Short mmCIF file of C-alpha atoms and ligand atoms in Angstrom, two decimals:
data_model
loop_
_atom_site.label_atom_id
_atom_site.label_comp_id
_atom_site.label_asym_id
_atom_site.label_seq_id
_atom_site.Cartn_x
_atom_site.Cartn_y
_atom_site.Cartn_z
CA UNK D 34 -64.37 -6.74 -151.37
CA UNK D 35 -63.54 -10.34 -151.81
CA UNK D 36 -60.54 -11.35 -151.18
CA UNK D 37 -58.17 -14.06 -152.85
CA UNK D 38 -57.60 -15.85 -148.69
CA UNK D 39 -59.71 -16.72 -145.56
CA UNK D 40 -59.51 -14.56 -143.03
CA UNK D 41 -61.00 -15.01 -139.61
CA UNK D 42 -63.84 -13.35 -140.74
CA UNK D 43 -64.57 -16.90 -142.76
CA UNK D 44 -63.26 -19.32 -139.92
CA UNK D 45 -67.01 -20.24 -138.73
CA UNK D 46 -67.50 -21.90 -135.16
CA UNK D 47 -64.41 -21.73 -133.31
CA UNK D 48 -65.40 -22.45 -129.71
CA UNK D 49 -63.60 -25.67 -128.14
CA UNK D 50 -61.82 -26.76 -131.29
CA UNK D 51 -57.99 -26.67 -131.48
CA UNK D 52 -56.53 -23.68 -133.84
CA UNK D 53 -52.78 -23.64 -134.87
CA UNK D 54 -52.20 -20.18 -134.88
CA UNK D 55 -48.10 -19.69 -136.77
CA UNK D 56 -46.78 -16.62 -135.26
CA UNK D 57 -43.65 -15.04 -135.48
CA UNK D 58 -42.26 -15.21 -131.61
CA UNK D 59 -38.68 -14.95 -133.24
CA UNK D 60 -37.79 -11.44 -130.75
CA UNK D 61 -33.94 -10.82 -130.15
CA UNK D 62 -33.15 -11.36 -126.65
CA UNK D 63 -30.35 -10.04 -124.16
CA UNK D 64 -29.54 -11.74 -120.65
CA UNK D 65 -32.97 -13.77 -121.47
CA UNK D 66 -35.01 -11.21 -121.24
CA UNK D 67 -37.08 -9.71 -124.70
CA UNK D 68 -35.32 -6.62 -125.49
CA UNK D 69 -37.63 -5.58 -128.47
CA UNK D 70 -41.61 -7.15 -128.35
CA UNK D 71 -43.09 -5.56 -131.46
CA UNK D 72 -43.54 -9.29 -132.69
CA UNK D 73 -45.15 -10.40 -129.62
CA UNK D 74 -47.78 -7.45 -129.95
CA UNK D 75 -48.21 -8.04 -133.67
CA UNK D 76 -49.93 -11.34 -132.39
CA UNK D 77 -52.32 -9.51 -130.25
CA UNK D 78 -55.09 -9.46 -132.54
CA UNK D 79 -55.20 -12.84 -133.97
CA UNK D 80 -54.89 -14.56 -130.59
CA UNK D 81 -57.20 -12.91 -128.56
CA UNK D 82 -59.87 -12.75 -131.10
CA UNK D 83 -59.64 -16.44 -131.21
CA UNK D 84 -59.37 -16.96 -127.60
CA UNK D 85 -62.56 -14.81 -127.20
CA UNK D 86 -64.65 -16.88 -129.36
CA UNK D 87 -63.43 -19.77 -127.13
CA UNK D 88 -60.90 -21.07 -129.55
CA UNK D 89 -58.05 -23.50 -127.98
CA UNK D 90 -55.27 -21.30 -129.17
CA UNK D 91 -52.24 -23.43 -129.71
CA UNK D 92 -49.31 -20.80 -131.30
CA UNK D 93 -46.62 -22.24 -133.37
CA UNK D 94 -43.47 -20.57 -133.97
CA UNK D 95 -39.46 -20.88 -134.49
CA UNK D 96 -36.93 -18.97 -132.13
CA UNK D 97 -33.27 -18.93 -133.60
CA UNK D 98 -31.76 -21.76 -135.81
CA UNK D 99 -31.36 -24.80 -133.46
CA UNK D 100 -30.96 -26.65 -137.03
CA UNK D 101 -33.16 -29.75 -135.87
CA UNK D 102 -31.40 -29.91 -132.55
CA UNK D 103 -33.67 -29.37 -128.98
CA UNK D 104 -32.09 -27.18 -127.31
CA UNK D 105 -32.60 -24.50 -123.60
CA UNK D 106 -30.91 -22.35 -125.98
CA UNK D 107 -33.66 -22.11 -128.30
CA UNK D 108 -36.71 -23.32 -126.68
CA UNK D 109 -39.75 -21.29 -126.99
CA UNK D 110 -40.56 -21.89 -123.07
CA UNK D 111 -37.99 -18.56 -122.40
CA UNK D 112 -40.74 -16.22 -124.05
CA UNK D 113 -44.10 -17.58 -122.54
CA UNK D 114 -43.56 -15.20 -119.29
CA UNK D 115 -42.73 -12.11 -121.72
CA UNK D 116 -45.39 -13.07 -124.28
CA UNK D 117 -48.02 -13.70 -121.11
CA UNK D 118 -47.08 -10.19 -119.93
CA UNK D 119 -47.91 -8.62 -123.64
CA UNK D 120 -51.11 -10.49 -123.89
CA UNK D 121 -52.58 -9.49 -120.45
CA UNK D 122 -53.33 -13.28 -120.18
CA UNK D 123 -52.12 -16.68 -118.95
CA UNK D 124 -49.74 -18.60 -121.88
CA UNK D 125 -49.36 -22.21 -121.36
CA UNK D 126 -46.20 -24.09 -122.79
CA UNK D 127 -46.32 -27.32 -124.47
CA UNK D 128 -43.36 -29.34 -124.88
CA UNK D 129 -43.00 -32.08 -128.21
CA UNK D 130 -42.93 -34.35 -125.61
CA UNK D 131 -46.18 -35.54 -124.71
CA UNK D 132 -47.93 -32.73 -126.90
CA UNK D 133 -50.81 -34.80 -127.93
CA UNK D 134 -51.87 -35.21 -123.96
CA UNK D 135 -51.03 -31.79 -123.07
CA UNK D 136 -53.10 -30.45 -125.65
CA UNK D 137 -56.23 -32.58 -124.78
CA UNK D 138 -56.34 -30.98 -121.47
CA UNK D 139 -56.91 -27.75 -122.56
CA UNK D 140 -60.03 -25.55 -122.21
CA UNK D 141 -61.92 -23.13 -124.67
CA UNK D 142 -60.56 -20.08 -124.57
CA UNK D 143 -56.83 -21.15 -123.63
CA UNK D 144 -53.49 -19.90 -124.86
CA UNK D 145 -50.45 -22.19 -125.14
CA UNK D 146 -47.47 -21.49 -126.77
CA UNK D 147 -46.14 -24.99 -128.47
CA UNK D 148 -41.88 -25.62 -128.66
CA UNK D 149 -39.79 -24.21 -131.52
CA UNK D 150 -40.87 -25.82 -134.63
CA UNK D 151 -37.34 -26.09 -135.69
CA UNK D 152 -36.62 -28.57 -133.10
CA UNK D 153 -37.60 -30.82 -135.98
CA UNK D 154 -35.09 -30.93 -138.73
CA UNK D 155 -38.21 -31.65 -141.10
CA UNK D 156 -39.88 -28.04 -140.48
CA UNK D 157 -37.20 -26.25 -142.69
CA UNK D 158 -37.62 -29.12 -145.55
CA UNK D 159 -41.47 -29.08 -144.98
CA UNK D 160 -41.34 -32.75 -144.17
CA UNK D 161 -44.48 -34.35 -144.61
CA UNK D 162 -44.17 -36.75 -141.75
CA UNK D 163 -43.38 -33.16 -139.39
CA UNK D 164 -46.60 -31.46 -141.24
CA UNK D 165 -48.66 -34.82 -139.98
CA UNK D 166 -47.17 -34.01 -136.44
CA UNK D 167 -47.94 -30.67 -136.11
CA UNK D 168 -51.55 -31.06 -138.22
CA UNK D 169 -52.94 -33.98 -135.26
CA UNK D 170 -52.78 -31.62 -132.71
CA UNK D 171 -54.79 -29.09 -134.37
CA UNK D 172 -58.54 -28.92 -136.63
CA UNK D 173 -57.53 -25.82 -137.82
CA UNK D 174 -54.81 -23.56 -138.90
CA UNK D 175 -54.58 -20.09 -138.91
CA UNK D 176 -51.13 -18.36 -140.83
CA UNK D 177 -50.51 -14.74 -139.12
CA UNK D 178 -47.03 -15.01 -139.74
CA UNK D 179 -46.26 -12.77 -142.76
CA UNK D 180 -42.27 -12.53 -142.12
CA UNK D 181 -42.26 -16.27 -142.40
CA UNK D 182 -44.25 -16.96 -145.30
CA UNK D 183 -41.13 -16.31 -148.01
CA UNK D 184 -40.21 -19.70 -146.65
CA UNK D 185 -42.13 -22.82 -147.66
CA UNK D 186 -41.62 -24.95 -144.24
CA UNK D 187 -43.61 -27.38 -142.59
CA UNK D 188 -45.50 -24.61 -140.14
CA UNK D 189 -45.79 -22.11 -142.95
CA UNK D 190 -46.90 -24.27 -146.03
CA UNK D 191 -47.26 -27.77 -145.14
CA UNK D 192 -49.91 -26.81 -142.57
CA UNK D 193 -52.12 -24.96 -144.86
CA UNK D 194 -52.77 -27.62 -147.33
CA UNK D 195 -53.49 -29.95 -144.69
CA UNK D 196 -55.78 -28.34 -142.61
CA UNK D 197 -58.82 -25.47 -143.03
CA UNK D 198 -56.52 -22.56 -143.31
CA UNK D 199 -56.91 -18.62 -142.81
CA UNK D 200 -54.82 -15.40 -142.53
CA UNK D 201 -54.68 -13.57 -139.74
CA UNK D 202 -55.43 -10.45 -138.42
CA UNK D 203 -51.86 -9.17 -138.79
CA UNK D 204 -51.13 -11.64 -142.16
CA UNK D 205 -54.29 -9.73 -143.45
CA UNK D 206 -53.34 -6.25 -142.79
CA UNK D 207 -50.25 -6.95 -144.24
CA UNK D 208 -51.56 -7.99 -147.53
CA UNK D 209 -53.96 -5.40 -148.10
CA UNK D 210 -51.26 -3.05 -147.44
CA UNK D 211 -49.10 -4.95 -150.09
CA UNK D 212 -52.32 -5.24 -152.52
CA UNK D 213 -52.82 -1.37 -152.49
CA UNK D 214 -49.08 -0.34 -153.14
CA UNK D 215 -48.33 -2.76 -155.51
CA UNK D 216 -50.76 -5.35 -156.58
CA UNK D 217 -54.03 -2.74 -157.97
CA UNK D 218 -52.21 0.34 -156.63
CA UNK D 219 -54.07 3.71 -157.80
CA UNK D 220 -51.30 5.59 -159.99
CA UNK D 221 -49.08 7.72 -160.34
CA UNK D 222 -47.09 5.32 -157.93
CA UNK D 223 -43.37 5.81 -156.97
CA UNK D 224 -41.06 3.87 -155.20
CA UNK D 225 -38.09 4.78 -153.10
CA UNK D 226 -35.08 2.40 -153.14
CA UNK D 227 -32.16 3.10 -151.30
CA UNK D 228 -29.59 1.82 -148.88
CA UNK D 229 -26.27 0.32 -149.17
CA UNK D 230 -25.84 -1.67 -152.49
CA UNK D 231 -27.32 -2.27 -155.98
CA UNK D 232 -26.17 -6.00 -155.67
CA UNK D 233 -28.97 -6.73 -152.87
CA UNK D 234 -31.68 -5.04 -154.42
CA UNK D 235 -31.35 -6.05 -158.43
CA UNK D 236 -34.14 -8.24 -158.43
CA UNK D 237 -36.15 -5.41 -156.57
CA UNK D 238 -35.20 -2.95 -159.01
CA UNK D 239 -35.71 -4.98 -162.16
CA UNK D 240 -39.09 -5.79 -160.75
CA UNK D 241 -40.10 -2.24 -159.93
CA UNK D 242 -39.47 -0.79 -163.16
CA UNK D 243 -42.16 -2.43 -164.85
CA UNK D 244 -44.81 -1.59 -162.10
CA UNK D 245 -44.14 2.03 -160.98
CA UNK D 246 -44.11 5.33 -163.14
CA UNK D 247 -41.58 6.93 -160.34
CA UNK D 248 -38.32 5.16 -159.27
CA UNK D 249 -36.50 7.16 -157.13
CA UNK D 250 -33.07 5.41 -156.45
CA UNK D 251 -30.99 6.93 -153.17
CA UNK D 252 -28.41 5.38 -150.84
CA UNK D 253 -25.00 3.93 -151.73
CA UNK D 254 -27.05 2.26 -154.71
CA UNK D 255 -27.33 5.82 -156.17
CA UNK D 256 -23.60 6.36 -157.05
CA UNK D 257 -23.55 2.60 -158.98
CA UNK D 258 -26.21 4.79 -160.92
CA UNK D 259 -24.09 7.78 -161.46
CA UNK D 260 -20.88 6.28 -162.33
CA UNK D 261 -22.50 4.09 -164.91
CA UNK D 262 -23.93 7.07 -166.38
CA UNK D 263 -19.91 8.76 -166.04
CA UNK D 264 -19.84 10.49 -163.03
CA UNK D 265 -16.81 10.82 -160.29
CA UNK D 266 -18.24 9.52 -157.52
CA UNK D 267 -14.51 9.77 -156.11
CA UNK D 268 -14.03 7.25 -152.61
CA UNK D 269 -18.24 6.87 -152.63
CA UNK D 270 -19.72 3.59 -151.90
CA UNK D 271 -20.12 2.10 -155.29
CA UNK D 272 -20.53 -1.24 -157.03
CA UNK D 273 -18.26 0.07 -160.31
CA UNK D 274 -18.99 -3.49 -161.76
CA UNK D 275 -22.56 -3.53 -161.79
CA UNK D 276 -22.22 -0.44 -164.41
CA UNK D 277 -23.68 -2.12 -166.94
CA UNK D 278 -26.76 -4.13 -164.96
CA UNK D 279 -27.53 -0.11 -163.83
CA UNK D 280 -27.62 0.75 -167.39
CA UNK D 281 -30.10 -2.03 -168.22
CA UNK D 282 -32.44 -1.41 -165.60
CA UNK D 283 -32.49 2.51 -167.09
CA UNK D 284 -32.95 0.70 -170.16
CA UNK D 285 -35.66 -1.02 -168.92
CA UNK D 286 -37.70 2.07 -167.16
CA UNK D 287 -37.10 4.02 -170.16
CA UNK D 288 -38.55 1.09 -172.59
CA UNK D 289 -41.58 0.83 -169.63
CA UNK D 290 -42.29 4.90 -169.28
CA UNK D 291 -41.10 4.54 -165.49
CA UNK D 292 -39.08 7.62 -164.75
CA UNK D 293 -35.93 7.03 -162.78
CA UNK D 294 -34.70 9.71 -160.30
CA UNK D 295 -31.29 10.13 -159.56
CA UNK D 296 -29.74 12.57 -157.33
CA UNK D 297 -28.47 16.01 -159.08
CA UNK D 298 -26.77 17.31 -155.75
CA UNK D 299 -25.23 15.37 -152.64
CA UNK D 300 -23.57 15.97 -149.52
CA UNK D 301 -20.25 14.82 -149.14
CA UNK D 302 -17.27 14.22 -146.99
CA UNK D 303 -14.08 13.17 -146.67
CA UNK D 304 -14.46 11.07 -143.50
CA UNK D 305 -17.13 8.62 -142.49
CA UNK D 306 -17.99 10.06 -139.00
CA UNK D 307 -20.46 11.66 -136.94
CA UNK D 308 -20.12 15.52 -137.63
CA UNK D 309 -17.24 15.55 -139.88
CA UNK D 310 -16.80 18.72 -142.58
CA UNK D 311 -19.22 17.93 -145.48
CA UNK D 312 -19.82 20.03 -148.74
CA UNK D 313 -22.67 20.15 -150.52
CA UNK D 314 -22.15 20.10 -154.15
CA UNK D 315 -23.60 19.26 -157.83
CA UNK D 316 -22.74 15.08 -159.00
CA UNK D 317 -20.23 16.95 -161.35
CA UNK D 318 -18.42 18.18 -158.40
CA UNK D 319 -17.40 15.44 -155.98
CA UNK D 320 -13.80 15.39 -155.43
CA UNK D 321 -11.71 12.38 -155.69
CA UNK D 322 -10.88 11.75 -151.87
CA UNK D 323 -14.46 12.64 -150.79
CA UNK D 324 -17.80 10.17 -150.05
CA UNK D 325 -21.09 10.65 -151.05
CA UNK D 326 -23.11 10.32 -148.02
CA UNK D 327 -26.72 11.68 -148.49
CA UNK D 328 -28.34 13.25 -151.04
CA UNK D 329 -28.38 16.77 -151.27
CA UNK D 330 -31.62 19.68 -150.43
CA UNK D 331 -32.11 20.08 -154.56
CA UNK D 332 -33.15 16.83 -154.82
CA UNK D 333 -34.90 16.16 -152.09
CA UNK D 334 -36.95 19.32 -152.66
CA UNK D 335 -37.68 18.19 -156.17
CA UNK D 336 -38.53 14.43 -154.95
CA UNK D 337 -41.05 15.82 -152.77
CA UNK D 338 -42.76 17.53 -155.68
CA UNK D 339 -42.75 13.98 -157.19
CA UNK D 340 -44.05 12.45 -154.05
CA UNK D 341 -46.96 15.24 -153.84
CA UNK D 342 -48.39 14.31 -157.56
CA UNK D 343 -48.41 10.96 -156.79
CA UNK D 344 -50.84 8.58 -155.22
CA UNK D 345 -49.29 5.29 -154.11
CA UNK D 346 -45.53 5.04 -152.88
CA UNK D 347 -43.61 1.99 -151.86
CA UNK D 348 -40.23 2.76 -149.81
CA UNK D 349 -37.41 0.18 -148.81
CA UNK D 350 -33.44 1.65 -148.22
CA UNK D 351 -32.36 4.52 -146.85
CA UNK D 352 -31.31 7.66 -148.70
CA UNK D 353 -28.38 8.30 -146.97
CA UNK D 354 -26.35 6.67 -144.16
CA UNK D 355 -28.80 7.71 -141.63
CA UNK D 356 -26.67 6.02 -138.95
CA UNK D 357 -24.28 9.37 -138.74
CA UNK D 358 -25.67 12.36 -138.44
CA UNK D 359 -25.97 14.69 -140.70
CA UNK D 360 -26.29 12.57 -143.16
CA UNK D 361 -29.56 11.30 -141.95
CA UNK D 362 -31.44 14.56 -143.39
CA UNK D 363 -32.61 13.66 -146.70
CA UNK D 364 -34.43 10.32 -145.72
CA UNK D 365 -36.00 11.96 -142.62
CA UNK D 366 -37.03 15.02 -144.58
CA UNK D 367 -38.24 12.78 -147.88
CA UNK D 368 -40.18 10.63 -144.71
CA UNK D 369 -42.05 13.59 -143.38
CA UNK D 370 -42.98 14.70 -146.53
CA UNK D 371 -44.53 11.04 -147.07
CA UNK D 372 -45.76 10.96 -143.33
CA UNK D 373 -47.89 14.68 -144.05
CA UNK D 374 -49.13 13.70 -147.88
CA UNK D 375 -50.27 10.24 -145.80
CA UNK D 376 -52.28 11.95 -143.32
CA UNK D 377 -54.20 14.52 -145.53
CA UNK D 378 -55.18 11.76 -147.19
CA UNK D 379 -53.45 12.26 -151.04
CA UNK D 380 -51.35 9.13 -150.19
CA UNK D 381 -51.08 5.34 -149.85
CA UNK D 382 -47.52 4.83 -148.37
CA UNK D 383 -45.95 1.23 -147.33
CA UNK D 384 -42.35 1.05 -146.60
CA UNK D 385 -40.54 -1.75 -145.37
CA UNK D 386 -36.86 -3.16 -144.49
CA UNK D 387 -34.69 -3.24 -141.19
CA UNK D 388 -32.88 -0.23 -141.91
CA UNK D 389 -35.79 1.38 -143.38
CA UNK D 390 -37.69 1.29 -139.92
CA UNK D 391 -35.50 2.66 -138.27
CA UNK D 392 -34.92 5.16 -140.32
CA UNK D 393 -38.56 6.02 -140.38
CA UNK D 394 -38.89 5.72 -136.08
CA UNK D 395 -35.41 7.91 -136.26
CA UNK D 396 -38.19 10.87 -138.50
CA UNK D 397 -40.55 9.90 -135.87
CA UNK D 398 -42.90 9.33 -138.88
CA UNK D 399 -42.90 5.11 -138.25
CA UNK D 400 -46.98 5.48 -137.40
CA UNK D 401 -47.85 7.76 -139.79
CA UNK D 402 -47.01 5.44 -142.96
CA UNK D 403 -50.16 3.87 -144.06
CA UNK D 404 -48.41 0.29 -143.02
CA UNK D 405 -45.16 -0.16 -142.29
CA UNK D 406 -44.25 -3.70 -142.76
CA UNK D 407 -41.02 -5.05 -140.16
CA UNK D 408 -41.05 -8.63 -142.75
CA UNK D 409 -37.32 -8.37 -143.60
CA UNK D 410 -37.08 -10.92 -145.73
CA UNK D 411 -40.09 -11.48 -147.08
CA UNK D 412 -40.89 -7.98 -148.11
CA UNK D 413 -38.08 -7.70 -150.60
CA UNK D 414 -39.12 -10.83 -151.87
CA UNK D 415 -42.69 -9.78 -152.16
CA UNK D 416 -40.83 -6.28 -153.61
CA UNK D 417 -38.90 -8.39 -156.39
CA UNK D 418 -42.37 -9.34 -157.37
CA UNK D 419 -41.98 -13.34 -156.16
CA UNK D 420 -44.63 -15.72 -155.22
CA UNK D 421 -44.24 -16.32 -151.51
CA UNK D 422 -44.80 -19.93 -150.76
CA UNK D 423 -46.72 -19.02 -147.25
CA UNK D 424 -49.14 -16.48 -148.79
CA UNK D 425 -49.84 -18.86 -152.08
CA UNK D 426 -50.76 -21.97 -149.53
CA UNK D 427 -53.24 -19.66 -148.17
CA UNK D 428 -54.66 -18.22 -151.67
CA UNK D 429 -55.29 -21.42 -153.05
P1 ADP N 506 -33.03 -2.01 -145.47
O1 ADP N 506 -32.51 -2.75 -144.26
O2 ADP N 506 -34.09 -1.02 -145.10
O3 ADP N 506 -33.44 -2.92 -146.59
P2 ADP N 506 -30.37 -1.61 -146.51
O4 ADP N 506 -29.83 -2.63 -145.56
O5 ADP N 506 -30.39 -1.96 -147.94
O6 ADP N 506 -31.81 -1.11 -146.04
O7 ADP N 506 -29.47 -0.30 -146.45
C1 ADP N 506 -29.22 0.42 -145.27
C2 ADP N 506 -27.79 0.85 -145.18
O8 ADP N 506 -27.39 1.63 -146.30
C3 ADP N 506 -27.59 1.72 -143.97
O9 ADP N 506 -26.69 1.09 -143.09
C4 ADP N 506 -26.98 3.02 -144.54
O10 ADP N 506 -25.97 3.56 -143.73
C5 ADP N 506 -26.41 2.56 -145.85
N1 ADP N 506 -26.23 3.69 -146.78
C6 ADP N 506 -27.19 4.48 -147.30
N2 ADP N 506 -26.64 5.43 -148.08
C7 ADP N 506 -25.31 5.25 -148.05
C8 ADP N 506 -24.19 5.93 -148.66
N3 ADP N 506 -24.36 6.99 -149.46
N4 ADP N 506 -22.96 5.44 -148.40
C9 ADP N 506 -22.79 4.37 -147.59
N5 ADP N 506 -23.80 3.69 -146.99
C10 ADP N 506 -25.04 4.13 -147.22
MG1 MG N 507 -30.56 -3.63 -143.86
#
């Protein structure tokens, strides 16, 4: 199959010429050490497959928001010992300073890890002048950075339409898992969308609708649902002003044949802790001074049924506030039922969003998605259907 980007597979002779490899080295950090590496791993592939074919591997990445301002604070040189330790290899650093010379003495096959590209105020406004910079030090540029490429800065966009450009290993997994759940998914396809609020997720909703024949909406976001359709939700989480945006969006699946799936029974409580007395009980039934916190077995047994005639199923938001037990049950039971349908083979499943990885690792189900994607940001925009400015550089 063709595909609309360059990959690696398309890069040609890479031995002694200079690759700019954008990463995402952007790991939260405690007491300067890396408390969570999953992004230094994700570059694994890219930069040891280059290094291999005797590539100068020059990785460019941000770290934090120094807002144009060098800083110790945010300088990439803190992670080269961590990220050295991940890649099983020697990582040079390279400051600004000087880059041109530092770079010249490199040898095939090196890895060097160049300063926070936000150290230039330009990167974030993708500068031309900063895009020249970065572009002299390299012939070619590879963009492996997925999580970034909602953002059209000088080492995300600016790069690729001034140099030979290719996806990575990891920016190419990542949009072949988006392709299959919602670009030329195979139907019936549903979509789980859950969490906290309807306000964050209109966009996601709106754009779902018209692409999925299941939308199965959980989470705090559920009772805006309910209560626009007239139900108590008593002291739940809900957006009671967005009652008429729900109703449009249920317009707007009904009008495209997309079925929307709310909960018929919840469990609730009267106090937002771990363990307190819950009920389980019917919509209908949910007292004035209680919360809806999860959604209830019913459902969940009935969503599963959905989930087992379908093919394709995109997932962002929890069902419940998985935080506080119990009230994690329905999103770790609706997981495993995704996790099992996923692994004998009946279904393509790609989930995505902070909370929703974690919920997924808390069902100990995070590996057997088809992809999950840890992009933040630039999954929901790539769920609200928008053009990310990265990926389009690269498709052009
Ligand atoms: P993601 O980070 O995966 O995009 P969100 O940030 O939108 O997900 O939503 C996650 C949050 O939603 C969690 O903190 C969870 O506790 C909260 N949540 C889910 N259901 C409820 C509920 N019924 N009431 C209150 N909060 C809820
Ligand atoms: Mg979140």
């Amino acid at each position: 199959m063709t595909k609309p980007f360059k990959t690696l597979d398309d890069i040609g002779e890479v031995a002694g010429r200079r690759v700019l490899v954008r990463e995402d080295l952007n790991v939260p950090m405690a007491d300067g050490r890396v408390t969570d590496d999953t992004r230094l791993r994700a570059t694994l592939a890219t930069v040891t497959e280059l290094a291999d074919k005797g590539a100068i591997v020059l990785v460019l990445a941000h770290f934090g928001r120094p807002k144009g301002q060098p800083s110790a604070e945010f300088s990439l040189e803190q992670i080269v010992a961590p990220y050295a330790d991940v890649l099983g290899r020697p990582v040079r650093f390279i400051d600004w300073e000087g880059a041109e010379g530092a770079v010249a003495a490199l040898s095939a096959g090196d890895i060097a890890v160049l300063e926070n590209t936000r150290f230039f105020g330009g990167e974030e406004k993708n500068d031309p002048a900063v895009v020249a910079r970065f572009a002299a030090l390299g012939d070619l540029y590879v963009n492996d950075a997925f999580s970034a490429a909602h953002r059209a800065h000088a080492s995300t966009e600016g790069l690729a339409r001034a140099l030979p450009a290719f996806a990575g290993r990891a920016m190419e997994a990542e949009l072949d898992a988006l392709e299959k759940a919602l670009g030329k998914p195979e139907h019936p396809v549903a979509a789980v969308v859950g969490g906290a609020k309807v306000s964050t997720k209109l966009d996601v909703l709106k754009h779902l609708v018209g692409k999925v024949d299941h939308l199965i909406i959980g989470g705090g976001m559920a009772n805006t649902f309910l209560a626009a359709r007239g139900v108590d939700v008593g002291k739940s989480l809900c957006e009671h002003d967005l009652a008429s945006v729900a109703d449009e969006i249920m317009a707007a699946a009904d009008a495209a044949r997309c079925t929307v799936h709310l909960p018929y029974d919840v469990v609730v409580a009267k106090e937002f802790r771990a363990d307190p007395p819950t009920r389980t009980v019917n919509v209908h039934e949910v007292a004035a001074d209680e919360m809806i916190l999860d959604v209830g077995p019913a459902a969940v047994e009935s969503l599963a049924d959905v989930l087992k005639n379908c093919r394709t199923l995109v997932w962002n938001g929890p069902m419940g506030a998985f935080e506080t037990p119990p009230f994690d049950t329905a999103t770790v039971a609706l997981a495993r039922t995704a996790a099992a349908l996923t692994q004998d083979g009946s279904l393509v499943s790609v989930a995505g969003g902070g909370d929703t990885v974690a919920a997924l690792n808390q069902a100990g189900v995070g590996d057997q998605f088809t992809f999950v994607s840890t992009a933040g940001g630039a999954f929901l925009e790539w769920m609200e259907g928008r053009e990310l400015p990265g990926v389009a550089a690269l498709t052009r």
